[in-house]
């Protein structure tokens, strides 16, 4: 390397060095200077499930299989309401056979929808689909307000429509002491080979008992 080339390189390094020093000094004294010790591009750890992932606020996760509108509006099941008694099949049958049933002092209420109701219900029971109370309450509520005992039922088992319908009547003004829920529902009623009416209320059309 000749002498002239060496002088050019030396001058270049000197200029670059002075530039770096000037830049460092300006960064140090500037209020907006960068911190040389700070890591501006951190690498997120991928070890372990959920590392560096903030948990969403409580209550924001919903069951995807549940419609959003229903999830937002559906009340909690009132199965623990101690004010409303439950009945066995034997107790429900006793009330069904009571002479006061024909006088509507005792009233049975079917909490299922119209399709299931007309496929088979306890004879003389009123329909009260809790999803469409406006279609049934004008007829059912006055009867229940005048009755001394109301028996609400649905399919039975895990079905909770009877509990919701009983609570609906309670909130509409029916005394809790006159409300009961037949937990066995139409399933146990039919399994015991008790009479079942089809079609509309008081149609007189009876469903044949299963052998």
Tab-separated table of C-alpha atoms in Angstrom:
chain	number	residue	atom	x	y	z
A	1	UNK	CA	0.000	0.000	0.000
A	2	UNK	CA	1.540	3.307	-1.031
A	3	UNK	CA	1.843	6.296	1.247
A	4	UNK	CA	-0.926	8.301	-0.433
A	5	UNK	CA	-3.491	5.536	-0.014
A	6	UNK	CA	-2.579	5.161	3.668
A	7	UNK	CA	-3.137	8.875	4.236
A	8	UNK	CA	-6.594	8.705	2.594
A	9	UNK	CA	-7.682	5.779	4.811
A	10	UNK	CA	-6.342	7.447	7.941
A	11	UNK	CA	-8.226	10.617	7.130
A	12	UNK	CA	-11.407	8.616	6.481
A	13	UNK	CA	-11.207	6.837	9.848
A	14	UNK	CA	-10.530	10.129	11.592
A	15	UNK	CA	-13.594	11.742	10.038
A	16	UNK	CA	-15.786	8.754	10.823
A	17	UNK	CA	-14.521	8.644	14.409
A	18	UNK	CA	-15.195	12.314	14.916
A	19	UNK	CA	-18.698	11.830	13.453
A	20	UNK	CA	-19.455	8.959	15.820
A	21	UNK	CA	-18.235	10.928	18.827
A	22	UNK	CA	-20.319	13.929	17.791
A	23	UNK	CA	-23.407	11.737	17.372
A	24	UNK	CA	-22.900	10.131	20.781
A	25	UNK	CA	-22.481	13.476	22.415
A	26	UNK	CA	-25.612	14.855	20.756
A	27	UNK	CA	-27.623	11.773	21.789
A	28	UNK	CA	-26.348	12.058	25.382
A	29	UNK	CA	-27.343	15.679	25.784
A	30	UNK	CA	-30.615	15.440	23.815
A	31	UNK	CA	-33.837	15.017	25.940
A	32	UNK	CA	-35.091	12.621	23.294
A	33	UNK	CA	-31.894	10.635	23.059
A	34	UNK	CA	-31.962	6.855	22.790
A	35	UNK	CA	-30.903	4.679	25.714
A	36	UNK	CA	-27.989	2.555	24.548
A	37	UNK	CA	-28.666	-0.034	27.261
A	38	UNK	CA	-32.290	-0.584	26.264
A	39	UNK	CA	-33.387	-3.519	24.076
A	40	UNK	CA	-35.786	-1.952	21.572
A	41	UNK	CA	-36.510	-5.247	19.800
A	42	UNK	CA	-37.102	-7.901	22.500
A	43	UNK	CA	-37.692	-11.469	21.376
A	44	UNK	CA	-40.763	-13.045	22.989
A	45	UNK	CA	-40.151	-16.355	24.670
A	46	UNK	CA	-41.969	-19.278	23.103
A	47	UNK	CA	-41.150	-21.730	25.866
A	48	UNK	CA	-44.182	-22.758	27.887
A	49	UNK	CA	-47.831	-22.438	26.947
A	50	UNK	CA	-49.150	-18.905	26.964
A	51	UNK	CA	-45.744	-17.224	27.549
A	52	UNK	CA	-45.915	-13.404	27.242
A	53	UNK	CA	-49.623	-13.597	26.316
A	54	UNK	CA	-51.868	-11.414	28.434
A	55	UNK	CA	-55.045	-13.092	29.637
A	56	UNK	CA	-58.248	-11.511	28.305
A	57	UNK	CA	-60.472	-9.658	30.776
A	58	UNK	CA	-62.790	-11.870	32.804
A	59	UNK	CA	-66.165	-12.470	31.214
A	60	UNK	CA	-65.027	-11.856	27.626
A	61	UNK	CA	-64.795	-15.534	26.660
A	62	UNK	CA	-68.039	-17.279	25.681
A	63	UNK	CA	-69.032	-20.719	24.622
A	64	UNK	CA	-68.884	-20.645	20.810
A	65	UNK	CA	-71.763	-23.062	20.568
A	66	UNK	CA	-74.042	-20.680	22.439
A	67	UNK	CA	-75.754	-17.892	20.429
A	68	UNK	CA	-74.518	-14.501	21.574
A	69	UNK	CA	-78.024	-13.065	21.960
A	70	UNK	CA	-79.161	-15.967	24.113
A	71	UNK	CA	-76.024	-15.905	26.212
A	72	UNK	CA	-76.536	-12.211	26.930
A	73	UNK	CA	-80.191	-12.430	27.831
A	74	UNK	CA	-80.717	-15.889	29.286
A	75	UNK	CA	-81.344	-15.708	33.072
A	76	UNK	CA	-79.790	-18.145	35.492
A	77	UNK	CA	-81.843	-21.299	35.974
A	78	UNK	CA	-83.967	-20.855	39.110
A	79	UNK	CA	-83.654	-24.504	40.152
A	80	UNK	CA	-82.483	-23.556	43.625
A	81	UNK	CA	-85.602	-21.499	44.383
A	82	UNK	CA	-86.652	-23.027	47.685
A	83	UNK	CA	-90.004	-21.199	47.551
A	84	UNK	CA	-91.249	-23.501	44.763
A	85	UNK	CA	-91.804	-27.116	45.838
A	86	UNK	CA	-91.240	-30.137	43.589
A	87	UNK	CA	-93.551	-33.123	43.111
A	88	UNK	CA	-93.088	-36.795	42.367
A	89	UNK	CA	-95.235	-38.673	39.857
A	90	UNK	CA	-97.376	-40.084	42.669
A	91	UNK	CA	-98.012	-36.601	44.074
A	92	UNK	CA	-98.803	-35.162	40.639
A	93	UNK	CA	-101.222	-38.029	39.963
A	94	UNK	CA	-102.971	-37.422	43.266
A	95	UNK	CA	-103.591	-33.793	42.294
A	96	UNK	CA	-104.671	-34.821	38.790
A	97	UNK	CA	-107.317	-37.125	40.259
A	98	UNK	CA	-108.488	-34.561	42.819
A	99	UNK	CA	-112.067	-33.298	42.099
A	100	UNK	CA	-110.732	-29.750	42.348
A	101	UNK	CA	-108.792	-30.324	39.118
A	102	UNK	CA	-112.006	-30.242	37.115
A	103	UNK	CA	-112.985	-27.048	38.909
A	104	UNK	CA	-109.583	-25.514	38.021
A	105	UNK	CA	-108.732	-24.951	41.630
A	106	UNK	CA	-105.822	-27.223	40.727
A	107	UNK	CA	-104.147	-26.368	37.419
A	108	UNK	CA	-101.520	-28.180	35.367
A	109	UNK	CA	-99.225	-26.100	33.124
A	110	UNK	CA	-97.129	-27.598	30.301
A	111	UNK	CA	-93.958	-25.533	29.751
A	112	UNK	CA	-93.018	-27.049	26.377
A	113	UNK	CA	-93.556	-25.594	22.917
A	114	UNK	CA	-96.696	-26.097	20.832
A	115	UNK	CA	-95.305	-28.957	18.748
A	116	UNK	CA	-94.443	-31.030	21.811
A	117	UNK	CA	-97.578	-29.977	23.660
A	118	UNK	CA	-99.897	-31.114	20.883
A	119	UNK	CA	-97.957	-34.368	20.461
A	120	UNK	CA	-99.053	-35.280	23.960
A	121	UNK	CA	-99.762	-33.497	27.256
A	122	UNK	CA	-101.405	-34.210	30.584
A	123	UNK	CA	-105.169	-33.948	29.902
A	124	UNK	CA	-106.490	-30.465	30.622
A	125	UNK	CA	-103.037	-28.912	31.064
A	126	UNK	CA	-102.533	-25.362	29.835
A	127	UNK	CA	-99.664	-24.547	27.491
A	128	UNK	CA	-97.047	-21.978	28.545
A	129	UNK	CA	-94.035	-21.903	26.254
A	130	UNK	CA	-91.639	-19.788	28.293
A	131	UNK	CA	-89.929	-18.519	25.141
A	132	UNK	CA	-93.218	-16.973	23.943
A	133	UNK	CA	-95.050	-16.024	27.151
A	134	UNK	CA	-97.012	-13.300	25.376
A	135	UNK	CA	-98.890	-16.022	23.461
A	136	UNK	CA	-100.057	-17.838	26.593
A	137	UNK	CA	-99.998	-15.625	29.684
A	138	UNK	CA	-103.257	-13.790	28.842
A	139	UNK	CA	-105.032	-17.164	29.134
A	140	UNK	CA	-102.914	-18.954	31.726
A	141	UNK	CA	-102.216	-16.187	34.242
A	142	UNK	CA	-105.840	-15.433	35.307
A	143	UNK	CA	-106.446	-19.169	35.811
A	144	UNK	CA	-103.293	-19.555	37.900
A	145	UNK	CA	-104.083	-16.482	39.992
A	146	UNK	CA	-107.419	-18.058	40.966
A	147	UNK	CA	-106.015	-21.557	41.603
A	148	UNK	CA	-104.906	-22.914	44.941
A	149	UNK	CA	-102.309	-25.255	43.414
A	150	UNK	CA	-100.427	-25.045	40.111
A	151	UNK	CA	-98.364	-27.964	38.784
A	152	UNK	CA	-95.808	-26.940	36.148
A	153	UNK	CA	-94.011	-29.612	34.130
A	154	UNK	CA	-91.987	-30.077	30.943
A	155	UNK	CA	-90.138	-33.073	29.484
A	156	UNK	CA	-88.524	-33.982	32.796
A	157	UNK	CA	-84.996	-35.120	33.522
A	158	UNK	CA	-82.511	-32.400	32.577
A	159	UNK	CA	-85.213	-30.171	31.092
A	160	UNK	CA	-85.467	-26.905	33.056
A	161	UNK	CA	-88.326	-25.256	31.160
A	162	UNK	CA	-90.725	-26.077	33.996
A	163	UNK	CA	-88.535	-24.222	36.492
A	164	UNK	CA	-88.290	-21.199	34.211
A	165	UNK	CA	-92.051	-21.201	33.586
A	166	UNK	CA	-92.798	-21.471	37.309
A	167	UNK	CA	-90.496	-18.537	37.967
A	168	UNK	CA	-92.203	-16.617	35.172
A	169	UNK	CA	-95.584	-17.148	36.837
A	170	UNK	CA	-94.092	-16.190	40.193
A	171	UNK	CA	-92.813	-12.905	38.781
A	172	UNK	CA	-96.219	-12.284	37.177
A	173	UNK	CA	-97.868	-12.333	40.607
A	174	UNK	CA	-98.748	-15.974	41.292
A	175	UNK	CA	-97.961	-16.782	44.964
A	176	UNK	CA	-94.910	-19.001	45.348
A	177	UNK	CA	-96.782	-21.144	47.853
A	178	UNK	CA	-99.266	-22.294	45.218
A	179	UNK	CA	-96.593	-23.150	42.620
A	180	UNK	CA	-95.062	-26.611	42.293
A	181	UNK	CA	-92.841	-28.282	39.686
A	182	UNK	CA	-93.430	-31.877	38.601
A	183	UNK	CA	-89.821	-32.912	37.983
A	184	UNK	CA	-90.607	-36.224	36.285
A	185	UNK	CA	-92.432	-34.393	33.519
A	186	UNK	CA	-94.314	-35.928	30.638
A	187	UNK	CA	-91.600	-38.596	30.247
A	188	UNK	CA	-92.323	-40.210	33.606
A	189	UNK	CA	-96.050	-39.583	33.194
A	190	UNK	CA	-96.116	-41.577	29.961
A	191	UNK	CA	-93.765	-44.223	31.333
A	192	UNK	CA	-96.288	-44.852	34.121
A	193	UNK	CA	-98.964	-45.347	31.420
A	194	UNK	CA	-101.060	-42.438	32.635
A	195	UNK	CA	-103.538	-40.715	30.259
A	196	UNK	CA	-102.103	-38.362	27.656
A	197	UNK	CA	-104.136	-35.941	25.542
A	198	UNK	CA	-103.061	-34.903	22.032
A	199	UNK	CA	-103.906	-31.830	19.998
A	200	UNK	CA	-105.213	-28.657	21.671
A	201	UNK	CA	-106.351	-28.476	25.282
A	202	UNK	CA	-109.550	-30.420	26.027
A	203	UNK	CA	-109.535	-31.977	22.562
A	204	UNK	CA	-110.655	-35.285	24.044
A	205	UNK	CA	-108.204	-37.119	21.790
A	206	UNK	CA	-106.213	-39.533	23.888
A	207	UNK	CA	-102.846	-41.014	23.036
A	208	UNK	CA	-102.653	-44.796	23.184
A	209	UNK	CA	-100.538	-46.001	26.086
A	210	UNK	CA	-97.298	-47.665	25.123
A	211	UNK	CA	-97.200	-51.409	25.886
